Amino acid sequence: MPTRIAMTTRRYPLSFLVLSTLGILCALPGLISIAGFGAAIHPVLADPMAGLAFIVSAVALLGSGAFPLVIANLKENG
């Protein structure tokens, strides 16, 4: 008789999903700009410092998204 493995689905906080998605979307043009291909997308992205601003914003968004995830983990385990 085959055994069934109980799979629990994890629910992530909505704020984690939204902020992490925005962080990833913000990092993409930043990486493209820092790599030197930003001018092909938009003239403002030709400056590598604009790419750095996107990367810093992406890190801030990812950090802000991680906070609700840590709180949810603490609430679940604590």
GROMACS .gro file of N, CA, C and O in nm:
model
  312
    1MET      N    1   0.085  -0.118   0.000
    1MET     CA    2   0.000   0.000   0.000
    1MET      C    3   0.089   0.125   0.000
    1MET      O    4   0.176   0.139   0.085
    2PRO      N    5   0.071   0.215  -0.096
    2PRO     CA    6   0.156   0.334  -0.102
    2PRO      C    7   0.127   0.428   0.015
    2PRO      O    8   0.014   0.442   0.060
    3THR      N    9   0.233   0.488   0.064
    3THR     CA   10   0.216   0.582   0.174
    3THR      C   11   0.196   0.722   0.117
    3THR      O   12   0.252   0.757   0.014
    4ARG      N   13   0.118   0.797   0.187
    4ARG     CA   14   0.092   0.935   0.144
    4ARG      C   15   0.175   1.029   0.229
    4ARG      O   16   0.180   1.016   0.351
    5ILE      N   17   0.237   1.118   0.163
    5ILE     CA   18   0.317   1.219   0.232
    5ILE      C   19   0.231   1.344   0.241
    5ILE      O   20   0.184   1.396   0.140
    6ALA      N   21   0.212   1.390   0.362
    6ALA     CA   22   0.132   1.510   0.382
    6ALA      C   23   0.217   1.631   0.341
    6ALA      O   24   0.322   1.657   0.397
    7MET      N   25   0.170   1.702   0.241
    7MET     CA   26   0.241   1.820   0.196
    7MET      C   27   0.168   1.943   0.248
    7MET      O   28   0.050   1.958   0.227
    8THR      N   29   0.240   2.022   0.320
    8THR     CA   30   0.180   2.146   0.369
    8THR      C   31   0.223   2.259   0.277
    8THR      O   32   0.339   2.269   0.239
    9THR      N   33   0.128   2.338   0.240
    9THR     CA   34   0.159   2.453   0.156
    9THR      C   35   0.189   2.571   0.246
    9THR      O   36   0.122   2.595   0.346
   10ARG      N   37   0.290   2.644   0.209
   10ARG     CA   38   0.330   2.760   0.288
   10ARG      C   39   0.266   2.884   0.228
   10ARG      O   40   0.275   2.908   0.109
   11ARG      N   41   0.204   2.962   0.313
   11ARG     CA   42   0.144   3.087   0.269
   11ARG      C   43   0.239   3.200   0.305
   11ARG      O   44   0.272   3.220   0.421
   12TYR      N   45   0.285   3.270   0.204
   12TYR     CA   46   0.374   3.384   0.224
   12TYR      C   47   0.291   3.510   0.243
   12TYR      O   48   0.186   3.525   0.180
   13PRO      N   49   0.336   3.602   0.326
   13PRO     CA   50   0.264   3.728   0.342
   13PRO      C   51   0.257   3.804   0.209
   13PRO      O   52   0.353   3.803   0.132
   14LEU      N   53   0.145   3.868   0.186
   14LEU     CA   54   0.127   3.943   0.061
   14LEU      C   55   0.231   4.053   0.047
   14LEU      O   56   0.284   4.076  -0.062
   15SER      N   57   0.264   4.120   0.157
   15SER     CA   58   0.363   4.228   0.149
   15SER      C   59   0.500   4.174   0.110
   15SER      O   60   0.575   4.240   0.038
   16PHE      N   61   0.533   4.052   0.154
   16PHE     CA   62   0.659   3.990   0.114
   16PHE      C   63   0.660   3.966  -0.036
   16PHE      O   64   0.759   3.995  -0.105
   17LEU      N   65   0.552   3.913  -0.089
   17LEU     CA   66   0.544   3.883  -0.232
   17LEU      C   67   0.551   4.010  -0.316
   17LEU      O   68   0.624   4.017  -0.415
   18VAL      N   69   0.476   4.111  -0.276
   18VAL     CA   70   0.470   4.236  -0.354
   18VAL      C   71   0.605   4.308  -0.350
   18VAL      O   72   0.660   4.346  -0.455
   19LEU      N   73   0.662   4.325  -0.230
   19LEU     CA   74   0.788   4.399  -0.219
   19LEU      C   75   0.905   4.323  -0.280
   19LEU      O   76   0.994   4.384  -0.341
   20SER      N   77   0.904   4.192  -0.271
   20SER     CA   78   1.011   4.114  -0.333
   20SER      C   79   1.002   4.120  -0.485
   20SER      O   80   1.104   4.131  -0.553
   21THR      N   81   0.881   4.114  -0.537
   21THR     CA   82   0.863   4.125  -0.682
   21THR      C   83   0.908   4.262  -0.731
   21THR      O   84   0.978   4.273  -0.833
   22LEU      N   85   0.870   4.367  -0.659
   22LEU     CA   86   0.914   4.501  -0.698
   22LEU      C   87   1.066   4.515  -0.687
   22LEU      O   88   1.129   4.582  -0.769
   23GLY      N   89   1.125   4.452  -0.586
   23GLY     CA   90   1.270   4.457  -0.571
   23GLY      C   91   1.341   4.390  -0.687
   23GLY      O   92   1.441   4.442  -0.739
   24ILE      N   93   1.290   4.276  -0.730
   24ILE     CA   94   1.350   4.208  -0.844
   24ILE      C   95   1.332   4.289  -0.972
   24ILE      O   96   1.425   4.303  -1.052
   25LEU      N   97   1.212   4.345  -0.989
   25LEU     CA   98   1.188   4.428  -1.107
   25LEU      C   99   1.273   4.554  -1.106
   25LEU      O  100   1.311   4.605  -1.212
   26CYS      N  101   1.304   4.605  -0.990
   26CYS     CA  102   1.388   4.724  -0.979
   26CYS      C  103   1.536   4.689  -1.002
   26CYS      O  104   1.612   4.772  -1.053
   27ALA      N  105   1.575   4.568  -0.967
   27ALA     CA  106   1.715   4.529  -0.984
   27ALA      C  107   1.750   4.505  -1.131
   27ALA      O  108   1.865   4.526  -1.171
   28LEU      N  109   1.654   4.462  -1.210
   28LEU     CA  110   1.682   4.431  -1.351
   28LEU      C  111   1.736   4.550  -1.430
   28LEU      O  112   1.841   4.540  -1.491
   29PRO      N  113   1.667   4.665  -1.431
   29PRO     CA  114   1.724   4.778  -1.505
   29PRO      C  115   1.854   4.829  -1.441
   29PRO      O  116   1.941   4.881  -1.511
   30GLY      N  117   1.867   4.812  -1.310
   30GLY     CA  118   1.991   4.853  -1.245
   30GLY      C  119   2.109   4.771  -1.292
   30GLY      O  120   2.216   4.825  -1.321
   31LEU      N  121   2.091   4.641  -1.299
   31LEU     CA  122   2.199   4.554  -1.347
   31LEU      C  123   2.229   4.580  -1.495
   31LEU      O  124   2.346   4.579  -1.535
   32ILE      N  125   2.126   4.603  -1.573
   32ILE     CA  126   2.146   4.633  -1.715
   32ILE      C  127   2.223   4.764  -1.731
   32ILE      O  128   2.313   4.776  -1.814
   33SER      N  129   2.189   4.862  -1.649
   33SER     CA  130   2.257   4.992  -1.656
   33SER      C  131   2.402   4.982  -1.612
   33SER      O  132   2.491   5.040  -1.675
   34ILE      N  133   2.427   4.910  -1.504
   34ILE     CA  134   2.565   4.895  -1.457
   34ILE      C  135   2.648   4.815  -1.556
   34ILE      O  136   2.767   4.841  -1.573
   35ALA      N  137   2.587   4.720  -1.627
   35ALA     CA  138   2.658   4.641  -1.727
   35ALA      C  139   2.692   4.723  -1.851
   35ALA      O  140   2.771   4.680  -1.934
   36GLY      N  141   2.632   4.842  -1.865
   36GLY     CA  142   2.664   4.928  -1.978
   36GLY      C  143   2.565   4.923  -2.093
   36GLY      O  144   2.588   4.985  -2.196
   37PHE      N  145   2.454   4.852  -2.075
   37PHE     CA  146   2.355   4.841  -2.182
   37PHE      C  147   2.231   4.924  -2.155
   37PHE      O  148   2.128   4.905  -2.220
   38GLY      N  149   2.235   5.013  -2.057
   38GLY     CA  150   2.118   5.091  -2.018
   38GLY      C  151   2.070   5.188  -2.124
   38GLY      O  152   1.951   5.219  -2.132
   39ALA      N  153   2.162   5.240  -2.204
   39ALA     CA  154   2.123   5.337  -2.307
   39ALA      C  155   2.030   5.275  -2.410
   39ALA      O  156   1.952   5.347  -2.474
   40ALA      N  157   2.034   5.144  -2.426
   40ALA     CA  158   1.945   5.078  -2.522
   40ALA      C  159   1.801   5.079  -2.473
   40ALA      O  160   1.708   5.071  -2.553
   41ILE      N  161   1.782   5.090  -2.340
   41ILE     CA  162   1.647   5.092  -2.284
   41ILE      C  163   1.594   5.233  -2.272
   41ILE      O  164   1.485   5.265  -2.316
   42HIS      N  165   1.676   5.321  -2.210
   42HIS     CA  166   1.634   5.459  -2.187
   42HIS      C  167   1.760   5.544  -2.171
   42HIS      O  168   1.858   5.498  -2.111
   43PRO      N  169   1.759   5.667  -2.221
   43PRO     CA  170   1.880   5.750  -2.212
   43PRO      C  171   1.926   5.778  -2.069
   43PRO      O  172   2.046   5.793  -2.045
   44VAL      N  173   1.834   5.783  -1.975
   44VAL     CA  174   1.873   5.810  -1.836
   44VAL      C  175   1.957   5.694  -1.782
   44VAL      O  176   2.047   5.714  -1.701
   45LEU      N  177   1.930   5.572  -1.827
   45LEU     CA  178   2.002   5.456  -1.778
   45LEU      C  179   2.142   5.442  -1.838
   45LEU      O  180   2.214   5.348  -1.805
   46ALA      N  181   2.181   5.534  -1.925
   46ALA     CA  182   2.317   5.532  -1.979
   46ALA      C  183   2.419   5.563  -1.871
   46ALA      O  184   2.535   5.522  -1.880
   47ASP      N  185   2.380   5.634  -1.768
   47ASP     CA  186   2.468   5.668  -1.656
   47ASP      C  187   2.471   5.551  -1.558
   47ASP      O  188   2.366   5.509  -1.509
   48PRO      N  189   2.589   5.496  -1.528
   48PRO     CA  190   2.595   5.384  -1.434
   48PRO      C  191   2.548   5.419  -1.292
   48PRO      O  192   2.505   5.332  -1.217
   49MET      N  193   2.552   5.547  -1.256
   49MET     CA  194   2.504   5.587  -1.123
   49MET      C  195   2.352   5.571  -1.112
   49MET      O  196   2.300   5.547  -1.004
   50ALA      N  197   2.282   5.583  -1.224
   50ALA     CA  198   2.139   5.556  -1.222
   50ALA      C  199   2.115   5.408  -1.195
   50ALA      O  200   2.023   5.371  -1.122
   51GLY      N  201   2.200   5.324  -1.250
   51GLY     CA  202   2.191   5.182  -1.222
   51GLY      C  203   2.218   5.151  -1.076
   51GLY      O  204   2.153   5.066  -1.015
   52LEU      N  205   2.313   5.223  -1.018
   52LEU     CA  206   2.343   5.204  -0.876
   52LEU      C  207   2.224   5.245  -0.790
   52LEU      O  208   2.193   5.179  -0.690
   53ALA      N  209   2.156   5.350  -0.829
   53ALA     CA  210   2.036   5.393  -0.755
   53ALA      C  211   1.927   5.286  -0.762
   53ALA      O  212   1.858   5.261  -0.663
   54PHE      N  213   1.914   5.223  -0.877
   54PHE     CA  214   1.816   5.114  -0.890
   54PHE      C  215   1.855   4.995  -0.802
   54PHE      O  216   1.770   4.933  -0.739
   55ILE      N  217   1.984   4.963  -0.797
   55ILE     CA  218   2.030   4.851  -0.715
   55ILE      C  219   2.006   4.879  -0.567
   55ILE      O  220   1.960   4.793  -0.492
   56VAL      N  221   2.037   5.001  -0.523
   56VAL     CA  222   2.014   5.038  -0.383
   56VAL      C  223   1.865   5.031  -0.349
   56VAL      O  224   1.826   4.982  -0.243
   57SER      N  225   1.782   5.078  -0.440
   57SER     CA  226   1.637   5.071  -0.419
   57SER      C  227   1.589   4.926  -0.415
   57SER      O  228   1.502   4.891  -0.335
   58ALA      N  229   1.647   4.842  -0.498
   58ALA     CA  230   1.609   4.700  -0.499
   58ALA      C  231   1.646   4.632  -0.368
   58ALA      O  232   1.567   4.554  -0.313
   59VAL      N  233   1.764   4.664  -0.315
   59VAL     CA  234   1.805   4.606  -0.187
   59VAL      C  235   1.711   4.653  -0.076
   59VAL      O  236   1.671   4.573   0.011
   60ALA      N  237   1.672   4.779  -0.080
   60ALA     CA  238   1.580   4.831   0.021
   60ALA      C  239   1.443   4.763   0.010
   60ALA      O  240   1.381   4.729   0.112
   61LEU      N  241   1.395   4.741  -0.110
   61LEU     CA  242   1.266   4.674  -0.128
   61LEU      C  243   1.273   4.528  -0.083
   61LEU      O  244   1.180   4.478  -0.019
   62LEU      N  245   1.381   4.460  -0.116
   62LEU     CA  246   1.395   4.320  -0.074
   62LEU      C  247   1.406   4.310   0.078
   62LEU      O  248   1.351   4.219   0.140
   63GLY      N  249   1.477   4.404   0.140
   63GLY     CA  250   1.486   4.406   0.286
   63GLY      C  251   1.353   4.435   0.350
   63GLY      O  252   1.316   4.375   0.452
   64SER      N  253   1.278   4.526   0.292
   64SER     CA  254   1.145   4.557   0.344
   64SER      C  255   1.050   4.439   0.326
   64SER      O  256   0.960   4.418   0.407
   65GLY      N  257   1.068   4.363   0.220
   65GLY     CA  258   0.986   4.245   0.199
   65GLY      C  259   1.022   4.131   0.292
   65GLY      O  260   0.937   4.050   0.329
   66ALA      N  261   1.148   4.124   0.332
   66ALA     CA  262   1.191   4.016   0.421
   66ALA      C  263   1.139   4.036   0.562
   66ALA      O  264   1.119   3.939   0.635
   67PHE      N  265   1.116   4.159   0.602
   67PHE     CA  266   1.070   4.187   0.739
   67PHE      C  267   0.938   4.117   0.771
   67PHE      O  268   0.928   4.049   0.873
   68PRO      N  269   0.833   4.128   0.688
   68PRO     CA  270   0.708   4.058   0.718
   68PRO      C  271   0.724   3.905   0.717
   68PRO      O  272   0.656   3.834   0.791
   69LEU      N  273   0.816   3.855   0.634
   69LEU     CA  274   0.840   3.711   0.632
   69LEU      C  275   0.902   3.663   0.763
   69LEU      O  276   0.861   3.559   0.817
   70VAL      N  277   0.996   3.739   0.815
   70VAL     CA  278   1.058   3.703   0.944
   70VAL      C  279   0.955   3.711   1.055
   70VAL      O  280   0.949   3.623   1.143
   71ILE      N  281   0.872   3.813   1.055
   71ILE     CA  282   0.769   3.825   1.157
   71ILE      C  283   0.671   3.707   1.149
   71ILE      O  284   0.630   3.651   1.251
   72ALA      N  285   0.634   3.667   1.027
   72ALA     CA  286   0.543   3.553   1.012
   72ALA      C  287   0.607   3.424   1.062
   72ALA      O  288   0.541   3.341   1.124
   73ASN      N  289   0.738   3.407   1.034
   73ASN     CA  290   0.808   3.288   1.084
   73ASN      C  291   0.816   3.287   1.236
   73ASN      O  292   0.798   3.183   1.299
   74LEU      N  293   0.841   3.402   1.296
   74LEU     CA  294   0.848   3.410   1.441
   74LEU      C  295   0.711   3.381   1.503
   74LEU      O  296   0.701   3.315   1.606
   75LYS      N  297   0.606   3.432   1.440
   75LYS     CA  298   0.471   3.409   1.491
   75LYS      C  299   0.433   3.262   1.478
   75LYS      O  300   0.366   3.207   1.565
   76GLU      N  301   0.476   3.199   1.369
   76GLU     CA  302   0.444   3.059   1.345
   76GLU      C  303   0.521   2.966   1.440
   76GLU      O  304   0.466   2.870   1.490
   77ASN      N  305   0.647   2.996   1.464
   77ASN     CA  306   0.732   2.909   1.546
   77ASN      C  307   0.732   2.945   1.694
   77ASN      O  308   0.778   2.866   1.774
   78GLY      N  309   0.688   3.063   1.725
   78GLY     CA  310   0.702   3.110   1.862
   78GLY      C  311   0.582   3.090   1.943
   78GLY      O  312   0.568   3.067   2.055
   0.00000   0.00000   0.00000
